[in-house]
CSV table of C-alpha atoms and ligand atoms in Angstrom, one decimal:
chain,number,residue,atom,x,y,z
M,484,MET,CA,23.8,15.3,-38.8
M,485,ALA,CA,25.2,12.7,-36.5
M,486,SER,CA,23.4,14.2,-33.5
M,487,ALA,CA,20.1,14.6,-35.4
M,488,LYS,CA,20.4,10.9,-36.3
M,489,ARG,CA,21.0,10.0,-32.7
M,490,VAL,CA,18.0,12.0,-31.6
M,491,ALA,CA,15.9,10.2,-34.2
M,492,VAL,CA,17.1,6.8,-32.9
M,493,LEU,CA,16.5,7.8,-29.4
M,494,GLN,CA,13.0,9.0,-30.3
M,495,ARG,CA,12.3,5.7,-32.0
M,496,LEU,CA,13.6,3.8,-29.0
M,497,LEU,CA,11.3,5.8,-26.7
M,498,ILE,CA,8.3,5.1,-28.9
M,499,LEU,CA,9.2,1.4,-28.8
M,500,LEU,CA,9.5,1.5,-25.1
M,501,GLY,CA,6.2,3.3,-24.8
M,502,ALA,CA,4.5,0.8,-27.0
M,503,CYS,CA,6.0,-2.1,-25.2
M,504,CYS,CA,5.4,-0.8,-21.7
M,505,GLY,CA,1.9,0.3,-22.5
M,506,ARG,CA,1.2,-3.3,-23.4
M,507,ILE,CA,3.0,-5.0,-20.6
M,508,SER,CA,2.3,-2.4,-17.9
M,509,GLY,CA,0.3,-5.3,-16.4
M,510,SER,CA,3.4,-7.3,-15.7
M,511,LEU,CA,5.4,-4.4,-14.3
M,512,ALA,CA,2.7,-3.2,-11.9
M,513,GLY,CA,1.2,-6.6,-11.2
M,514,PRO,CA,-1.1,-8.6,-13.4
M,515,LEU,CA,-3.4,-6.9,-15.9
M,516,PRO,CA,-6.8,-6.2,-14.3
M,517,LEU,CA,-10.0,-8.0,-15.3
M,518,VAL,CA,-13.4,-6.5,-15.9
M,519,ILE,CA,-16.4,-8.8,-15.8
M,520,TRP,CA,-19.9,-8.1,-17.1
M,521,HIS,CA,-22.6,-10.5,-16.0
M,522,GLY,CA,-25.5,-11.8,-18.0
M,523,MET,CA,-29.3,-11.4,-18.1
M,524,GLY,CA,-31.0,-11.8,-14.7
M,525,ASP,CA,-27.7,-12.0,-12.9
M,526,SER,CA,-25.8,-9.4,-10.8
M,527,CYS,CA,-22.2,-8.5,-10.2
M,528,CYS,CA,-21.6,-10.4,-7.0
M,529,ASN,CA,-23.7,-13.5,-6.6
M,530,PRO,CA,-21.3,-16.0,-5.0
M,531,MET,CA,-22.8,-18.7,-7.2
M,532,SER,CA,-22.0,-16.9,-10.4
M,533,MET,CA,-19.8,-13.9,-10.9
M,534,GLY,CA,-18.5,-14.1,-7.4
M,535,TYR,CA,-17.4,-17.6,-8.1
M,536,ILE,CA,-15.7,-16.6,-11.3
M,537,LYS,CA,-13.9,-13.8,-9.6
M,538,GLU,CA,-12.6,-16.2,-7.0
M,539,LEU,CA,-11.4,-18.7,-9.6
M,540,VAL,CA,-9.4,-16.0,-11.3
M,541,GLU,CA,-8.0,-14.5,-8.0
M,542,LYS,CA,-6.9,-18.0,-6.9
M,543,LYS,CA,-4.8,-18.5,-10.0
M,544,ILE,CA,-3.5,-15.0,-10.6
M,545,PRO,CA,-2.5,-13.7,-7.1
M,546,GLY,CA,-2.8,-9.9,-6.7
M,547,ILE,CA,-5.1,-9.4,-9.8
M,548,TYR,CA,-7.6,-6.6,-9.6
M,549,VAL,CA,-11.0,-8.0,-10.7
M,550,LEU,CA,-13.9,-5.6,-11.2
M,551,SER,CA,-17.2,-7.3,-11.6
M,552,LEU,CA,-19.5,-4.6,-12.9
M,553,GLU,CA,-22.6,-3.5,-10.9
M,554,ILE,CA,-25.0,-1.6,-13.1
M,555,GLY,CA,-26.9,0.5,-10.6
M,556,ARG,CA,-26.7,1.1,-6.9
M,557,SER,CA,-27.7,-2.2,-5.5
M,558,LEU,CA,-27.7,-5.9,-6.5
M,559,ILE,CA,-31.5,-5.8,-7.1
M,560,GLU,CA,-31.1,-2.7,-9.3
M,561,ASP,CA,-28.2,-4.4,-11.1
M,562,MET,CA,-30.4,-7.4,-11.9
M,563,GLU,CA,-33.4,-5.3,-12.9
M,564,ASN,CA,-31.2,-3.2,-15.2
M,565,SER,CA,-30.2,-6.3,-17.1
M,566,PHE,CA,-33.8,-6.4,-18.4
M,567,PHE,CA,-34.9,-2.8,-18.4
M,568,LEU,CA,-32.1,-0.2,-18.7
M,569,ASP,CA,-31.3,1.0,-22.2
M,570,VAL,CA,-28.1,-0.8,-23.3
M,571,ASN,CA,-26.6,2.3,-24.7
M,572,ASP,CA,-27.0,4.0,-21.3
M,573,GLN,CA,-25.5,0.9,-19.7
M,574,VAL,CA,-22.5,1.1,-22.0
M,575,ALA,CA,-22.0,4.8,-21.3
M,576,PHE,CA,-22.3,4.2,-17.6
M,577,VAL,CA,-19.6,1.4,-17.8
M,578,CYS,CA,-17.3,3.5,-20.0
M,579,ASP,CA,-17.4,6.3,-17.4
M,580,LYS,CA,-16.8,3.9,-14.6
M,581,LEU,CA,-13.7,2.4,-16.4
M,582,ALA,CA,-12.3,5.8,-17.3
M,583,ASN,CA,-12.5,6.9,-13.7
M,584,ASP,CA,-11.0,3.8,-12.1
M,585,PRO,CA,-7.3,4.5,-11.4
M,586,LYS,CA,-6.4,0.8,-11.3
M,587,LEU,CA,-7.5,0.3,-14.9
M,588,GLN,CA,-5.6,3.1,-16.6
M,589,GLY,CA,-2.7,0.9,-17.8
M,590,GLY,CA,-5.2,-1.4,-19.6
M,591,TYR,CA,-7.4,-4.3,-18.8
M,592,ASN,CA,-8.8,-7.6,-20.0
M,593,ALA,CA,-12.6,-8.0,-20.2
M,594,MET,CA,-14.8,-11.0,-19.9
M,595,GLY,CA,-18.5,-10.9,-20.6
M,596,PHE,CA,-21.1,-13.5,-19.8
M,597,SER,CA,-24.0,-14.0,-22.2
M,598,GLN,CA,-25.4,-10.6,-23.1
M,599,GLY,CA,-22.5,-9.1,-21.2
M,600,GLY,CA,-20.3,-10.4,-24.0
M,601,GLN,CA,-21.9,-8.2,-26.7
M,602,PHE,CA,-22.2,-5.3,-24.2
M,603,LEU,CA,-18.4,-5.3,-23.6
M,604,ARG,CA,-17.8,-5.4,-27.3
M,605,ALA,CA,-19.7,-2.1,-27.5
M,606,VAL,CA,-17.4,-0.8,-24.7
M,607,VAL,CA,-14.3,-1.6,-26.7
M,608,GLN,CA,-15.8,-0.1,-29.9
M,609,ARG,CA,-17.0,3.1,-28.3
M,610,CYS,CA,-14.5,3.7,-25.5
M,611,PRO,CA,-10.9,3.1,-26.4
M,612,SER,CA,-9.6,4.6,-23.1
M,613,PRO,CA,-8.5,2.9,-21.0
M,614,PRO,CA,-7.5,0.2,-23.5
M,615,MET,CA,-9.0,-3.2,-23.5
M,616,VAL,CA,-6.4,-5.9,-24.3
M,617,ASN,CA,-8.3,-9.2,-24.6
M,618,LEU,CA,-12.1,-9.5,-24.9
M,619,ILE,CA,-13.5,-12.8,-23.9
M,620,SER,CA,-17.1,-13.4,-24.8
M,621,VAL,CA,-18.6,-16.4,-22.9
M,622,GLY,CA,-21.8,-17.3,-24.7
M,623,GLY,CA,-22.3,-13.7,-25.9
M,624,GLN,CA,-24.7,-13.3,-28.9
M,625,HIS,CA,-22.9,-11.1,-31.4
M,626,GLN,CA,-25.5,-11.3,-34.1
M,627,GLY,CA,-28.3,-11.1,-31.6
M,628,VAL,CA,-31.1,-13.7,-30.8
M,629,TYR,CA,-34.3,-14.8,-32.4
M,630,GLY,CA,-35.8,-16.5,-29.4
M,631,PHE,CA,-35.3,-17.3,-25.7
M,632,PRO,CA,-36.1,-21.0,-25.6
M,633,ARG,CA,-35.4,-21.1,-21.9
M,634,CYS,CA,-34.5,-18.5,-19.3
M,635,PRO,CA,-31.9,-18.9,-16.6
M,636,GLY,CA,-32.8,-19.6,-13.0
M,637,GLU,CA,-35.7,-17.9,-11.4
M,638,SER,CA,-36.4,-15.5,-14.2
M,639,SER,CA,-38.8,-17.7,-16.1
M,640,HIS,CA,-41.9,-15.7,-15.4
M,641,LEU,CA,-40.0,-12.6,-16.7
M,642,CYS,CA,-39.0,-14.6,-19.8
M,643,ASP,CA,-42.7,-15.3,-20.6
M,644,TRP,CA,-43.4,-11.6,-20.3
M,645,ILE,CA,-40.3,-10.7,-22.4
M,646,ARG,CA,-41.4,-13.1,-25.2
M,647,LYS,CA,-44.9,-11.5,-25.2
M,648,MET,CA,-43.4,-8.0,-25.6
M,649,LEU,CA,-41.1,-9.1,-28.4
M,650,ASP,CA,-44.0,-10.7,-30.2
M,651,ILE,CA,-46.1,-7.5,-29.8
M,652,GLY,CA,-43.4,-5.5,-31.5
M,653,ALA,CA,-39.7,-5.8,-30.9
M,654,TYR,CA,-38.9,-3.0,-33.2
M,655,THR,CA,-41.5,-0.5,-32.0
M,656,LYS,CA,-40.0,2.5,-30.2
M,657,ALA,CA,-41.8,1.7,-27.0
M,658,VAL,CA,-40.4,-1.8,-26.7
M,659,GLN,CA,-36.9,-0.9,-28.0
M,660,GLN,CA,-36.6,1.8,-25.3
M,661,ARG,CA,-37.9,-0.3,-22.5
M,662,LEU,CA,-36.5,-3.8,-23.0
M,663,VAL,CA,-32.8,-4.7,-23.1
M,664,GLN,CA,-33.5,-7.9,-25.0
M,665,ALA,CA,-35.4,-6.1,-27.8
M,666,GLN,CA,-32.2,-4.1,-28.4
M,667,TYR,CA,-30.4,-7.2,-29.6
M,668,TRP,CA,-33.4,-8.9,-31.1
M,669,HIS,CA,-32.5,-9.9,-34.6
M,670,ASP,CA,-35.4,-11.1,-36.7
M,671,PRO,CA,-34.0,-12.8,-39.9
M,672,LEU,CA,-37.4,-12.5,-41.5
M,673,LYS,CA,-37.5,-8.7,-40.9
M,674,GLU,CA,-33.9,-7.7,-41.6
M,675,GLU,CA,-34.9,-4.3,-42.9
M,676,GLU,CA,-36.8,-3.4,-39.7
M,677,TYR,CA,-34.0,-4.7,-37.6
M,678,ARG,CA,-31.5,-2.6,-39.5
M,679,LYS,CA,-33.6,0.5,-39.1
M,680,HIS,CA,-35.0,0.2,-35.6
M,681,SER,CA,-32.6,-1.8,-33.5
M,682,LEU,CA,-31.2,0.8,-31.1
M,683,PHE,CA,-28.2,-1.2,-30.0
M,684,LEU,CA,-27.1,-4.2,-32.0
M,685,ALA,CA,-27.6,-2.8,-35.5
M,686,ASP,CA,-25.5,0.2,-34.4
M,687,ILE,CA,-22.5,-1.7,-33.1
M,688,ASN,CA,-22.7,-4.2,-36.0
M,689,GLN,CA,-22.5,-1.3,-38.5
M,690,GLU,CA,-25.8,-2.2,-40.1
M,691,ARG,CA,-26.9,1.4,-40.8
M,692,CYS,CA,-23.6,3.1,-41.6
M,693,ILE,CA,-20.0,2.4,-41.0
M,694,ASN,CA,-18.3,4.2,-38.2
M,695,GLU,CA,-14.6,3.8,-38.9
M,696,THR,CA,-13.9,4.4,-35.2
M,697,TYR,CA,-15.7,1.2,-34.2
M,698,LYS,CA,-13.6,-0.7,-36.6
M,699,ILE,CA,-10.3,0.8,-35.5
M,700,ASN,CA,-11.1,0.3,-31.8
M,701,LEU,CA,-12.2,-3.3,-32.2
M,702,MET,CA,-9.1,-4.1,-34.2
M,703,SER,CA,-7.0,-2.7,-31.4
M,704,LEU,CA,-7.8,-5.8,-29.4
M,705,LYS,CA,-5.0,-8.3,-29.0
M,706,LYS,CA,-7.5,-11.2,-28.9
M,707,PHE,CA,-11.2,-11.4,-29.3
M,708,VAL,CA,-12.2,-14.8,-27.9
M,709,MET,CA,-15.6,-16.2,-28.5
M,710,VAL,CA,-16.9,-19.1,-26.5
M,711,ARG,CA,-19.8,-21.1,-27.9
M,712,PHE,CA,-21.7,-23.6,-25.8
M,713,LEU,CA,-22.0,-26.7,-28.0
M,714,ASN,CA,-25.2,-27.9,-26.2
M,715,ASP,CA,-26.8,-24.5,-25.7
M,716,THR,CA,-30.6,-24.7,-25.3
M,717,MET,CA,-31.1,-21.1,-24.1
M,718,VAL,CA,-29.8,-19.1,-27.1
M,719,ASP,CA,-31.4,-19.1,-30.5
M,720,PRO,CA,-29.4,-19.6,-32.6
M,721,PRO,CA,-26.2,-20.7,-30.7
M,722,ALA,CA,-24.2,-19.8,-33.9
M,723,SER,CA,-24.6,-16.2,-32.8
M,724,GLU,CA,-22.0,-17.0,-30.0
M,725,TRP,CA,-19.4,-17.3,-32.8
M,726,PHE,CA,-20.8,-14.3,-34.6
M,727,GLY,CA,-22.7,-16.5,-37.1
M,728,TYR,CA,-26.4,-16.2,-37.7
M,729,TYR,CA,-29.5,-17.3,-39.7
M,730,ARG,CA,-29.2,-16.8,-43.4
M,731,SER,CA,-31.5,-13.9,-44.1
M,732,GLY,CA,-35.1,-14.6,-45.0
M,733,GLN,CA,-35.5,-17.8,-43.0
M,734,ALA,CA,-34.9,-19.2,-39.5
M,735,LYS,CA,-33.6,-22.7,-40.0
M,736,GLU,CA,-30.2,-22.6,-41.7
M,737,THR,CA,-27.3,-20.7,-40.1
M,738,VAL,CA,-24.1,-19.4,-41.7
M,739,PRO,CA,-20.7,-19.0,-39.9
M,740,LEU,CA,-19.2,-15.5,-39.5
M,741,ASN,CA,-17.0,-15.8,-42.6
M,742,GLU,CA,-20.0,-16.3,-44.8
M,743,THR,CA,-21.8,-13.1,-43.6
M,744,ALA,CA,-21.8,-9.8,-45.5
M,745,LEU,CA,-20.5,-8.1,-42.3
M,746,TYR,CA,-17.3,-10.2,-42.7
M,747,LYS,CA,-17.0,-10.2,-46.4
M,748,GLU,CA,-17.3,-6.4,-46.6
M,749,ASP,CA,-15.2,-6.2,-43.5
M,750,ARG,CA,-17.4,-3.6,-42.0
M,751,LEU,CA,-16.1,-4.3,-38.5
M,752,GLY,CA,-12.5,-5.4,-39.2
M,753,LEU,CA,-13.3,-9.0,-38.3
M,754,LYS,CA,-12.0,-10.4,-41.5
M,755,GLU,CA,-8.7,-8.6,-41.0
M,756,MET,CA,-8.6,-9.8,-37.4
M,757,ASP,CA,-9.4,-13.3,-38.4
M,758,GLN,CA,-6.5,-13.3,-41.0
M,759,GLY,CA,-4.2,-11.8,-38.4
M,760,GLY,CA,-5.0,-14.5,-35.8
M,761,GLN,CA,-6.8,-12.2,-33.5
M,762,LEU,CA,-10.0,-14.2,-33.3
M,763,GLU,CA,-10.3,-17.3,-31.2
M,764,PHE,CA,-13.3,-19.6,-31.5
M,765,LEU,CA,-13.7,-21.9,-28.5
M,766,GLY,CA,-16.3,-24.6,-28.0
M,767,ALA,CA,-17.5,-25.7,-24.6
M,768,GLU,CA,-19.5,-28.9,-24.2
M,769,GLY,CA,-22.6,-28.3,-22.1
M,770,ASP,CA,-25.6,-26.0,-21.9
M,771,HIS,CA,-25.5,-22.1,-21.7
M,772,LEU,CA,-22.7,-20.9,-19.3
M,773,GLN,CA,-22.2,-24.5,-18.1
M,774,PHE,CA,-18.5,-25.2,-17.8
M,775,SER,CA,-16.2,-26.8,-15.3
M,776,LYS,CA,-13.5,-25.2,-13.3
M,777,GLU,CA,-11.0,-27.4,-15.1
M,778,TRP,CA,-12.3,-26.2,-18.5
M,779,PHE,CA,-12.1,-22.6,-17.4
M,780,TYR,CA,-8.5,-22.9,-16.2
M,781,GLU,CA,-7.4,-24.7,-19.3
M,782,ASN,CA,-9.1,-22.6,-21.9
M,783,ILE,CA,-9.7,-19.2,-20.5
M,784,LEU,CA,-6.9,-18.5,-18.0
M,785,PRO,CA,-4.2,-18.3,-20.7
M,786,PHE,CA,-5.9,-15.2,-22.1
M,787,LEU,CA,-5.9,-13.5,-18.7
M,788,GLN,CA,-2.2,-13.9,-17.9
S,1145,NAG,C1,-18.6,6.8,-34.1
S,1145,NAG,O1,-18.4,6.3,-32.8
S,1145,NAG,C2,-17.7,7.2,-31.9
S,1145,NAG,C3,-17.5,6.4,-30.6
S,1145,NAG,O2,-18.7,6.0,-30.1
S,1145,NAG,C4,-18.6,8.4,-31.7
S,1145,NAG,O3,-18.0,9.3,-30.8
S,1145,NAG,C5,-18.9,9.1,-33.0
S,1145,NAG,O4,-19.8,10.1,-32.9
S,1145,NAG,C6,-19.5,8.0,-34.0
S,1145,NAG,N1,-19.6,8.6,-35.3
S,1145,NAG,C7,-20.7,8.6,-36.1
S,1145,NAG,C8,-20.6,9.2,-37.4
S,1145,NAG,O5,-21.7,8.1,-35.6
S,1146,NAG,C1,-15.1,-20.3,-42.3
S,1146,NAG,O1,-15.2,-20.7,-40.9
S,1146,NAG,C2,-15.3,-22.1,-40.7
S,1146,NAG,C3,-15.5,-22.3,-39.2
S,1146,NAG,O2,-16.6,-21.6,-38.7
S,1146,NAG,C4,-14.1,-22.8,-41.3
S,1146,NAG,O3,-14.3,-24.2,-41.1
S,1146,NAG,C5,-14.0,-22.5,-42.7
S,1146,NAG,O4,-12.8,-23.0,-43.2
S,1146,NAG,C6,-13.9,-21.0,-43.0
S,1146,NAG,N1,-13.9,-20.7,-44.4
S,1146,NAG,C7,-13.0,-19.9,-44.9
S,1146,NAG,C8,-13.2,-19.7,-46.4
S,1146,NAG,O5,-12.2,-19.3,-44.3
S,1147,NAG,C1,-23.2,-32.2,-26.4
S,1147,NAG,O1,-23.7,-32.5,-27.7
S,1147,NAG,C2,-22.8,-33.4,-28.4
S,1147,NAG,C3,-23.3,-33.6,-29.8
S,1147,NAG,O2,-23.5,-32.4,-30.4
S,1147,NAG,C4,-22.8,-34.7,-27.6
S,1147,NAG,O3,-21.9,-35.6,-28.3
S,1147,NAG,C5,-22.3,-34.5,-26.2
S,1147,NAG,O4,-22.4,-35.7,-25.5
S,1147,NAG,C6,-23.2,-33.4,-25.5
S,1147,NAG,N1,-22.6,-33.1,-24.3
S,1147,NAG,C7,-23.3,-32.8,-23.2
S,1147,NAG,C8,-22.5,-32.5,-22.0
S,1147,NAG,O5,-24.5,-32.8,-23.2
C-alpha cells in the first residue's frame, strides 16, 4: 500500500514537473522564441517594418530566437502572397514550418500584424503543436473588415483593384479563391452569404459549425492580447481589432465582443477566457500600426518575457 502510494505521489510530481517545465522551458533553455507574421503588402524582412520589430525585441531580450515568417521563396513572393495566396494554404504552410523548426518545439509566443493577427489565431486554433503560449494581435481584424478606407504604403493601386473585386462579388467562389482579403470580408448586410461562403474567417469564427478542437486550442493560450489603434483610418470598423463588429443588418453601429452571439454562446471559448483573465485589450493612440518604440516596450514586451 505504502509503496503504491509513493508511486502515485511520484507520478503526480512528475506530471507537475512536466507541466511546469513544458511552460517554462523558455527560461531554462533561453527565452521563449517569438514568431512574427506581417501584414498585407508587407514582407518578413523589410528593415523599416518587421525587420525593425525583430531588432527591437532582440535588443531587449538577448538571445531570443525571432522567426519572422516568409510566405513563399522570396520577399516579392511573400508580399504577393499577402494578397493572392489562399489563407488556408498559408496557415497550413506556416503550421508545417513551425512543426519542423527544432528551435520552437518547447513552445513560442506569436505576434501578428494586421491581417497576420487573425492568421496566427488560425494557427493556434488548427495547429496545437508546437504550443503557442501568448498570442499578440497588433491591429488584427478578428471579425473581418467591411472596407479598406486606405491602403498602406505603395499598395494603393492594388487597393483600388481589391475594392473593385470585392464589389463585384466578395462571396463568389472565384473571388474567394483568389483574393486573401475576400476571405475575411464580412458584410454585415449579407451575414447569411458571409456565413456560407467565407472560406477562411467564417470557418475560424465557428460560423458554420462548432469545431470543439478550435475552442480547446484557443483556450490553451496563456494570454490573447488584442491591440486596437484608437485612431485607425485603414480598418473598417476598428472595433474588429478587439473582436467587436457591426451589429448585423447595418454598417453604422458597432458592438463590443461581449455583446456578440459568438461570445454569448461561447462558440470559441472567448467568454471563458475573458472571465479567466486570458484576454487583454490594449489601445494604442495613433493610426493603423503606428506606435512608438516606448509604447511597444512598455505594453508589448511584458508578454514576450
Ligand atoms: C476541426 O479542426 C481540426 C483542426 O484543424 C481538424 O483537424 C478537424 O478536421 C476539424 N473538424 C471538423 C469537424 O471540421
Ligand atoms: C463588455 O466590454 C466592455 C468593453 O469593451 C466593458 O466596458 C463592459 O463592462 C463589458 N460588459 C460586460 C457585461 O462584461
Ligand atoms: C486620437 O483620437 C483621440 C480621440 O479619439 C484624440 O484625443 C487623440 O489626440 C488622437 N491621437 C492622435 C495621435 O491622433
